[in-house]
Amino acid sequence: MKMAAEVRWLLIFHVFSVIYAVLGETTHRKFEYKYSFKPPYLAQKDGSVPFWEYGGNAIASSENVRVAPSLRSQKGAIWGKQPITFDWWEVELVFRITGRGRIGADGLAFWYTSSKGAYNGTVFGSSDNWKGLGIFFDSFDNDNKHNNPYIMAVLNDGTKNFDHANDGTTQLSVGCLRDFRNKPFATRAKIEYYQNTLTMLFHNGMTNNEQDYEMCFRADNIVLPKGGYFGISAATGGLADDHDVSHFLTHSLYSPGQLRSDEQKVSLEEQQKLSQEYMEYQKKLQQQTDEYHREHPNEHREKEEFEEVFESESQREFRQIFAALGQTFNTLRELDNKVNDILAKQDRTINAMNQLVVGGVQTGGQPGQPVQLIDTIRRQEVDTILGNQNAILSAAREIKTYVTDVYSKADTIISNQARAPTAQVQPMGYDYHSLISEMRDGLNTLKRDIGQMNTKANCGDCPTTNCLTTTMFLLFVALQMIILLVYSMYRDNKEAQAKKLY
């Protein structure tokens, strides 16, 4: 029993030793300003970015670098001037990809390669056959598999061409499906390469919390060339987006004990020196400001009066908060009034239900008064209402059938017009029917008169003058045909003019 207790305590000691060893190994991080850029004053007055160089269609401003603008067939890139001097690193990338289209193109790329790439290459604006790592934020679906926007990490040894037809899916090492276009806030990517392990955390830009990251991918046994270059590139195609990068923050990573103590000491001394210089500069600036105010008191007073006219940022925020609270208060008051109305209606309904008696409703106010019964709806009235509803439904069905028939006929006419655009539809309306009836009646009358005249001719009673001859008959028929033709042409002309109006 005593031996078992000693073994137990020894085991607990070893467990705590392992936990202490694991927790005690914290990675040291050092900010590398020569491999970073951020606003404000990202670009100098001459347009250059310190320690970086850009080309192609890239544009640098004081707030961001627009690697590729929202124009068709644009390519641009920005590369660090110097190769890195450390083995492990972490890069925090803050960017925005925005466009007016529902689909964007082509995308943004993060590079770590043994040599700097081109500024107008074929792979997201940079060179193909690279040697190193490329992380692509691909926003266009080339293979039509509906798997974009997509983030992928692709390794290359300098001998492989990028598979554009399949969006690089045959070459990627790891990746994740994430949407990074047209977000309300800037999207972020934190890329870490430490002890041959590549990890990427992604911020989707839906919140303003800078630490709202989620795991995108993680890959082990990733071997990258030493002394590589950092770069960012982007490209557009038939579709176009604005590809803006505002922050590129690089930290070198060191395992415990790897970072020399003298380097830490030098950095602390530099920090103290810079802090002292900053304090001296602040004092000197304050002295110059006071001297200027003493020499120009009127300008100082005018500036204060001018500033009093406009509200400050804090005043604007307080005003907006007050307005929002006022709107909230008004909404709550309206809701309270509506709830009170609902409660009052509910009380009245409950009181009416409590007054229900067998066979009617009690209308007397005093309990001693007789009960007056109100007749309710009868069964035959319900049947009448149902019959009326059925009649309305049947009439609605007939109307629907008639409308469907009209729609099918109109569709047939439209299809015929589409097949023969020069053809004209001749409607058989009321005028044509009446005209044909009149012609039929006239011909019948004419036949009857001719028969009567033939009968008279056979009897020998035909007069010698004023008798209808064959020439007069043909002339009369020809005159009717001409009138009919003229009328038909006039009507066609009117219908053609009416169609032009519609």
XYZ file of C-alpha atoms in Angstrom:
502
model
C 0.000 0.000 0.000
C 2.859 2.361 0.816
C 4.557 1.512 -2.480
C 1.380 2.247 -4.401
C 1.128 5.682 -2.765
C 4.720 6.509 -3.719
C 4.085 5.486 -7.331
C 0.953 7.609 -7.410
C 2.792 10.696 -6.163
C 5.626 10.080 -8.625
C 3.126 9.859 -11.472
C 1.447 13.117 -10.402
C 4.855 14.816 -10.254
C 5.700 13.730 -13.791
C 2.298 14.872 -15.120
C 2.723 18.337 -13.611
C 6.265 18.501 -14.975
C 5.038 17.769 -18.500
C 2.220 20.333 -18.200
C 4.670 22.977 -16.959
C 7.085 22.194 -19.793
C 4.346 22.453 -22.414
C 2.836 25.657 -21.054
C 6.241 27.191 -20.483
C 7.185 26.957 -24.166
C 5.729 30.172 -25.571
C 6.663 31.387 -29.010
C 8.423 34.748 -29.176
C 7.058 37.229 -31.712
C 8.933 40.223 -33.106
C 7.425 42.831 -35.377
C 9.308 43.250 -38.666
C 8.634 46.759 -39.967
C 10.791 46.269 -43.078
C 8.370 43.595 -44.306
C 5.164 45.405 -43.348
C 3.004 48.328 -44.371
C -0.114 49.889 -42.871
C -2.022 53.203 -42.885
C -1.920 56.090 -42.335
C 0.751 57.462 -44.637
C 1.178 54.088 -46.267
C 2.566 55.717 -49.412
C 4.931 58.706 -49.425
C 4.356 61.947 -51.301
C 6.167 60.593 -54.321
C 3.868 57.523 -54.367
C 6.480 55.043 -53.135
C 5.904 52.559 -50.311
C 8.879 52.196 -47.934
C 10.673 48.839 -48.278
C 8.221 47.758 -51.019
C 7.913 48.175 -54.759
C 4.805 47.804 -56.905
C 3.997 47.748 -60.589
C 1.476 46.861 -63.246
C -1.915 48.460 -62.594
C -1.366 48.704 -58.816
C -2.022 52.095 -57.191
C -0.709 53.080 -53.743
C -2.345 55.721 -51.564
C -2.018 56.837 -47.964
C -4.723 54.386 -46.815
C -4.283 51.252 -48.940
C -2.759 49.657 -52.005
C -5.252 49.015 -54.807
C -3.522 46.030 -56.340
C -6.033 45.712 -59.192
C -8.843 48.218 -59.910
C -12.367 47.302 -60.999
C -11.621 47.457 -64.713
C -11.401 44.613 -67.173
C -8.086 42.808 -67.775
C -6.125 44.593 -65.041
C -3.086 43.090 -63.274
C -0.882 44.395 -60.513
C 1.430 43.320 -57.696
C 3.489 44.645 -54.786
C 6.646 42.864 -53.595
C 9.036 43.346 -50.698
C 12.436 44.669 -51.706
C 14.460 42.466 -49.358
C 14.351 38.717 -48.664
C 13.404 37.694 -45.152
C 16.147 36.821 -42.676
C 14.136 34.546 -40.356
C 12.817 31.008 -40.677
C 9.342 31.194 -39.159
C 6.859 34.008 -39.619
C 3.308 35.210 -39.209
C 1.578 37.605 -41.634
C -1.699 39.386 -40.907
C -3.384 40.520 -44.110
C -6.277 43.028 -44.075
C -7.998 43.465 -47.427
C -11.301 44.243 -49.143
C -12.566 42.807 -52.426
C -15.604 44.753 -53.619
C -17.520 45.017 -56.870
C -20.933 45.882 -58.262
C -21.460 42.498 -59.922
C -23.028 39.440 -58.379
C -19.916 37.483 -59.428
C -16.390 38.831 -59.121
C -13.101 38.096 -60.826
C -10.394 37.032 -60.741
C -9.014 37.248 -57.208
C -6.142 38.089 -54.857
C -2.959 36.116 -54.121
C -0.465 36.055 -51.235
C 3.033 34.934 -52.203
C 6.106 33.622 -50.438
C 8.577 32.668 -53.163
C 12.318 32.263 -53.554
C 12.379 35.152 -56.060
C 10.113 38.084 -56.811
C 7.442 37.482 -59.427
C 6.177 39.613 -62.285
C 3.703 42.487 -62.049
C 1.473 41.379 -64.918
C 1.743 37.597 -64.873
C -0.797 34.933 -65.720
C -1.483 33.647 -62.178
C -3.534 36.277 -60.344
C -1.253 38.971 -61.728
C 2.064 37.259 -60.896
C 4.389 34.748 -62.529
C 3.650 31.103 -63.176
C 6.135 28.310 -62.332
C 6.926 29.918 -59.012
C 9.017 28.255 -56.324
C 7.409 28.500 -52.934
C 3.905 29.138 -51.588
C 0.895 30.851 -53.116
C -2.362 31.381 -51.197
C -5.120 32.322 -53.631
C -8.381 34.075 -52.801
C -10.176 32.904 -55.955
C -13.498 34.650 -56.629
C -14.332 33.334 -60.138
C -15.648 29.842 -60.900
C -13.698 28.691 -63.972
C -14.649 25.001 -63.722
C -18.360 25.802 -63.135
C -18.558 23.576 -60.048
C -20.152 26.312 -57.889
C -17.309 26.139 -55.356
C -16.207 29.776 -55.382
C -15.211 32.074 -53.690
C -12.510 29.688 -52.439
C -9.236 30.035 -50.508
C -6.472 27.591 -51.417
C -2.785 27.044 -50.683
C -0.724 25.825 -53.634
C 2.935 24.722 -53.434
C 5.160 24.739 -56.486
C 8.750 23.703 -57.065
C 9.168 25.919 -60.116
C 8.251 23.300 -62.714
C 4.437 23.205 -62.655
C 1.986 25.373 -64.545
C -1.096 26.524 -62.688
C -4.263 24.636 -63.713
C -6.591 27.514 -64.591
C -9.254 25.277 -66.162
C -9.889 23.458 -62.857
C -9.248 26.480 -60.586
C -6.124 24.745 -59.276
C -8.108 22.035 -57.480
C -5.749 19.380 -58.878
C -2.732 21.128 -57.335
C -3.889 22.603 -54.037
C -2.526 21.323 -50.751
C -5.305 22.589 -48.470
C -8.163 25.050 -48.772
C -11.548 26.164 -47.482
C -14.761 27.568 -48.940
C -15.223 31.123 -47.648
C -16.963 34.215 -49.016
C -14.798 37.349 -48.915
C -16.528 39.691 -51.429
C -18.577 42.803 -50.575
C -18.427 42.515 -46.797
C -19.473 45.376 -44.483
C -16.073 45.342 -42.751
C -12.579 44.495 -43.907
C -11.743 40.799 -44.256
C -8.631 39.466 -42.544
C -6.316 36.519 -43.002
C -3.680 35.466 -40.460
C -1.104 33.189 -42.119
C 1.407 31.439 -39.843
C 4.355 29.281 -40.865
C 6.062 27.772 -37.799
C 8.118 24.595 -37.599
C 6.990 23.393 -41.067
C 3.313 23.819 -40.171
C 1.195 26.174 -42.261
C -1.903 27.554 -40.537
C -4.406 30.117 -41.765
C -7.122 31.839 -39.747
C -9.813 33.814 -41.570
C -12.036 36.734 -40.535
C -15.112 36.961 -42.799
C -15.668 40.712 -42.325
C -19.198 40.389 -40.939
C -18.262 41.900 -37.551
C -16.028 44.751 -36.448
C -14.254 42.556 -33.908
C -10.645 42.248 -35.060
C -10.165 38.961 -33.171
C -13.172 37.161 -34.648
C -11.082 34.577 -36.512
C -11.985 31.050 -37.510
C -9.843 28.174 -38.718
C -9.559 27.945 -42.505
C -6.895 25.261 -42.941
C -3.843 23.694 -41.339
C -1.169 21.607 -43.065
C 1.897 19.832 -41.640
C 5.214 18.932 -43.255
C 5.275 22.053 -45.431
C 8.841 22.867 -46.493
C 9.376 26.349 -47.921
C 12.603 27.822 -49.287
C 14.581 30.028 -46.912
C 15.220 33.667 -47.629
C 12.098 34.155 -49.730
C 10.159 37.276 -50.705
C 6.690 38.374 -49.629
C 4.269 39.653 -52.238
C 0.636 40.455 -53.028
C -0.875 40.335 -56.505
C -4.348 40.537 -58.057
C -5.973 40.353 -61.472
C -9.324 40.941 -63.186
C -10.808 39.406 -66.323
C -14.107 39.878 -68.112
C -15.578 40.683 -64.687
C -13.851 43.102 -62.323
C -13.516 43.884 -58.604
C -11.515 46.391 -56.594
C -8.729 44.512 -54.754
C -7.540 46.724 -51.867
C -4.936 45.760 -49.245
C -4.636 48.090 -46.243
C -2.453 46.104 -43.787
C 0.425 43.705 -44.297
C 1.844 43.072 -40.817
C 4.753 40.646 -40.485
C 6.057 39.093 -37.253
C 9.036 36.814 -37.006
C 8.536 33.764 -34.775
C 11.178 32.246 -32.521
C 11.044 29.172 -30.348
C 11.864 29.581 -26.630
C 15.574 30.238 -26.159
C 16.204 30.947 -29.830
C 15.887 34.738 -29.551
C 19.092 36.033 -27.988
C 18.885 38.067 -24.825
C 21.154 40.758 -26.249
C 18.666 41.295 -29.087
C 15.899 41.767 -26.535
C 18.122 44.182 -24.624
C 18.927 46.183 -27.743
C 15.260 46.409 -28.643
C 14.419 47.673 -25.147
C 17.143 50.284 -25.343
C 15.874 51.423 -28.729
C 12.369 51.607 -27.344
C 13.475 53.778 -24.438
C 15.486 56.000 -26.771
C 12.548 56.478 -29.124
C 10.215 57.197 -26.214
C 12.582 59.859 -24.891
C 12.924 61.459 -28.319
C 9.157 61.454 -28.692
C 8.654 63.185 -25.342
C 11.245 65.822 -26.251
C 9.557 66.406 -29.580
C 6.176 66.793 -27.861
C 7.609 69.379 -25.443
C 9.239 71.298 -28.279
C 6.028 71.285 -30.268
C 4.037 72.520 -27.287
C 6.506 75.364 -26.702
C 6.280 76.456 -30.345
C 2.494 76.313 -30.165
C 2.405 78.513 -27.047
C 4.781 81.036 -28.611
C 2.648 81.221 -31.740
C -0.501 81.768 -29.654
C 1.202 84.592 -27.742
C 2.309 86.254 -30.967
C -1.086 85.828 -32.676
C -3.819 86.020 -30.008
C -6.561 87.079 -32.414
C -6.097 84.070 -34.686
C -6.265 81.770 -31.712
C -9.544 83.336 -30.594
C -11.026 83.153 -34.087
C -10.031 79.505 -34.320
C -11.776 78.717 -31.028
C -14.926 80.551 -32.175
C -14.806 78.689 -35.474
C -14.477 75.351 -33.671
C -17.464 76.172 -31.442
C -19.695 76.411 -34.525
C -19.088 72.767 -35.470
C -19.670 69.743 -33.311
C -16.897 67.415 -32.306
C -16.843 63.675 -32.848
C -17.929 62.971 -29.280
C -20.812 65.449 -29.580
C -21.885 63.833 -32.851
C -21.800 60.387 -31.246
C -23.823 61.594 -28.253
C -26.352 63.205 -30.600
C -26.704 60.015 -32.621
C -27.072 57.945 -29.437
C -29.704 60.377 -28.120
C -31.631 60.223 -31.402
C -31.505 56.410 -31.391
C -32.744 56.315 -27.783
C -35.551 58.740 -28.682
C -36.665 56.523 -31.551
C -36.516 53.488 -29.277
C -38.611 55.284 -26.673
C -41.234 56.270 -29.266
C -41.407 52.714 -30.569
C -41.824 51.310 -27.074
C -44.556 53.847 -26.349
C -46.430 52.828 -29.510
C -46.088 49.183 -28.552
C -47.381 49.961 -25.071
C -50.435 51.708 -26.529
C -51.133 48.786 -28.848
C -50.778 46.302 -25.992
C -53.209 48.370 -23.896
C -55.722 48.367 -26.778
C -55.384 44.612 -27.141
C -55.900 44.127 -23.404
C -58.991 46.362 -23.463
C -60.471 44.391 -26.390
C -59.656 41.165 -24.575
C -61.449 42.385 -21.441
C -64.513 43.357 -23.460
C -64.537 39.969 -25.177
C -64.247 38.134 -21.854
C -67.107 40.177 -20.381
C -69.291 39.412 -23.405
C -68.500 35.709 -23.143
C -69.335 35.741 -19.445
C -72.770 37.169 -20.304
C -73.617 34.309 -22.667
C -76.659 32.325 -21.614
C -78.462 29.376 -23.092
C -80.182 30.415 -26.372
C -79.008 34.023 -26.588
C -77.148 36.936 -25.077
C -78.127 38.760 -21.912
C -78.557 42.470 -22.713
C -80.015 43.673 -19.444
C -77.675 45.566 -17.166
C -79.299 44.591 -13.860
C -79.402 41.026 -12.630
C -83.063 41.266 -11.712
C -84.265 42.303 -15.165
C -85.594 39.708 -17.647
C -83.239 38.238 -20.155
C -83.641 39.434 -23.742
C -82.630 36.798 -26.272
C -81.044 37.699 -29.603
C -81.674 35.300 -32.425
C -78.535 33.648 -33.858
C -77.781 32.548 -37.419
C -79.801 29.594 -38.698
C -78.806 26.535 -40.658
C -80.572 27.576 -43.844
C -78.745 30.900 -43.815
C -75.446 29.050 -43.521
C -76.487 26.828 -46.452
C -77.392 29.912 -48.487
C -73.993 31.478 -47.793
C -72.253 28.252 -48.787
C -74.314 28.077 -51.989
C -73.385 31.645 -52.865
C -69.739 30.871 -52.278
C -69.949 27.789 -54.490
C -71.604 29.862 -57.236
C -68.861 32.469 -56.925
C -66.224 29.718 -57.152
C -67.817 28.217 -60.258
C -68.038 31.641 -61.896
C -64.402 32.250 -61.028
C -63.459 28.902 -62.612
C -65.354 29.812 -65.790
C -63.621 33.167 -65.919
C -60.280 31.420 -65.407
C -61.054 28.991 -68.245
C -62.031 31.862 -70.535
C -58.867 33.815 -69.646
C -56.744 30.696 -70.245
C -58.362 30.228 -73.645
C -57.729 33.868 -74.554
C -54.138 33.562 -73.343
C -53.544 30.421 -75.445
C -54.979 32.104 -78.544
C -52.869 35.195 -77.967
C -49.816 32.977 -77.465
C -50.581 31.217 -80.766
C -50.906 34.558 -82.585
C -47.622 35.784 -81.069
C -45.816 32.584 -82.075
C -47.184 32.881 -85.609
C -46.023 36.475 -85.755
C -42.566 35.387 -84.494
C -42.323 32.737 -87.233
C -43.554 35.127 -89.939
C -42.808 38.725 -88.881
C -44.157 40.223 -92.107
C -47.504 38.435 -91.849
C -50.521 40.267 -90.525
C -53.289 38.759 -88.485
C -56.682 39.457 -90.030
C -59.295 39.403 -87.309
C -62.833 38.304 -88.227
C -64.743 40.832 -86.235
C -68.292 42.104 -86.253
C -67.760 44.349 -89.314
C -66.564 41.503 -91.536
C -69.432 39.232 -90.512
C -72.005 41.957 -91.174
C -70.371 42.784 -94.520
C -70.449 39.123 -95.628
C -74.102 38.842 -94.522
C -75.037 41.927 -96.527
C -73.207 40.571 -99.582
C -74.998 37.229 -99.224
C -78.389 38.959 -98.936
C -77.636 41.146 -101.957
C -76.642 38.140 -104.064
C -79.793 36.276 -103.024
C -81.930 39.276 -103.971
C -80.063 39.556 -107.251
C -80.671 35.847 -108.000
C -84.365 36.212 -107.198
C -84.724 39.219 -109.497
C -82.891 37.409 -112.298
C -85.182 34.390 -111.863
C -88.256 36.582 -112.039
C -86.959 38.287 -115.166
C -86.214 34.915 -116.795
C -89.750 33.821 -115.996
C -91.181 36.964 -117.533
C -88.947 36.496 -120.593
C -90.282 32.980 -121.085
C -93.843 34.273 -120.847
C -93.221 36.952 -123.452
C -93.920 39.822 -121.054
C -90.350 41.220 -121.016
C -90.434 44.941 -121.743
C -88.396 46.285 -124.594
C -86.687 48.962 -122.482
C -85.109 49.234 -119.020
C -84.297 45.484 -118.835
C -81.198 44.268 -116.949
C -78.601 43.112 -119.426
C -75.531 40.939 -118.895
C -73.235 43.948 -119.204
C -75.085 45.808 -116.497
C -74.990 42.752 -114.244
C -71.217 42.272 -114.664
C -70.683 45.990 -114.174
C -72.692 45.881 -110.942
C -70.726 42.880 -109.627
C -67.391 44.487 -110.563
C -68.425 47.691 -108.763
C -69.251 45.723 -105.600
C -65.903 43.898 -105.725
C -64.030 47.179 -106.130
C -65.881 48.667 -103.155
C -65.089 45.571 -101.076
C -61.397 45.666 -102.062
C -61.098 49.377 -101.256
C -62.753 48.841 -97.884
C -60.465 45.908 -97.079
C -57.332 47.929 -97.936
C -58.553 50.866 -95.834
C -59.185 48.616 -92.854
C -55.761 46.914 -93.167
C -54.094 50.328 -93.227
C -55.937 51.391 -90.059
C -55.010 48.163 -88.259
C -51.328 48.553 -89.223
C -51.286 52.103 -87.837
C -52.915 50.889 -84.604
C -50.242 48.134 -84.208
C -47.484 50.712 -84.579
C -48.914 52.654 -81.674
C -48.815 49.566 -79.411
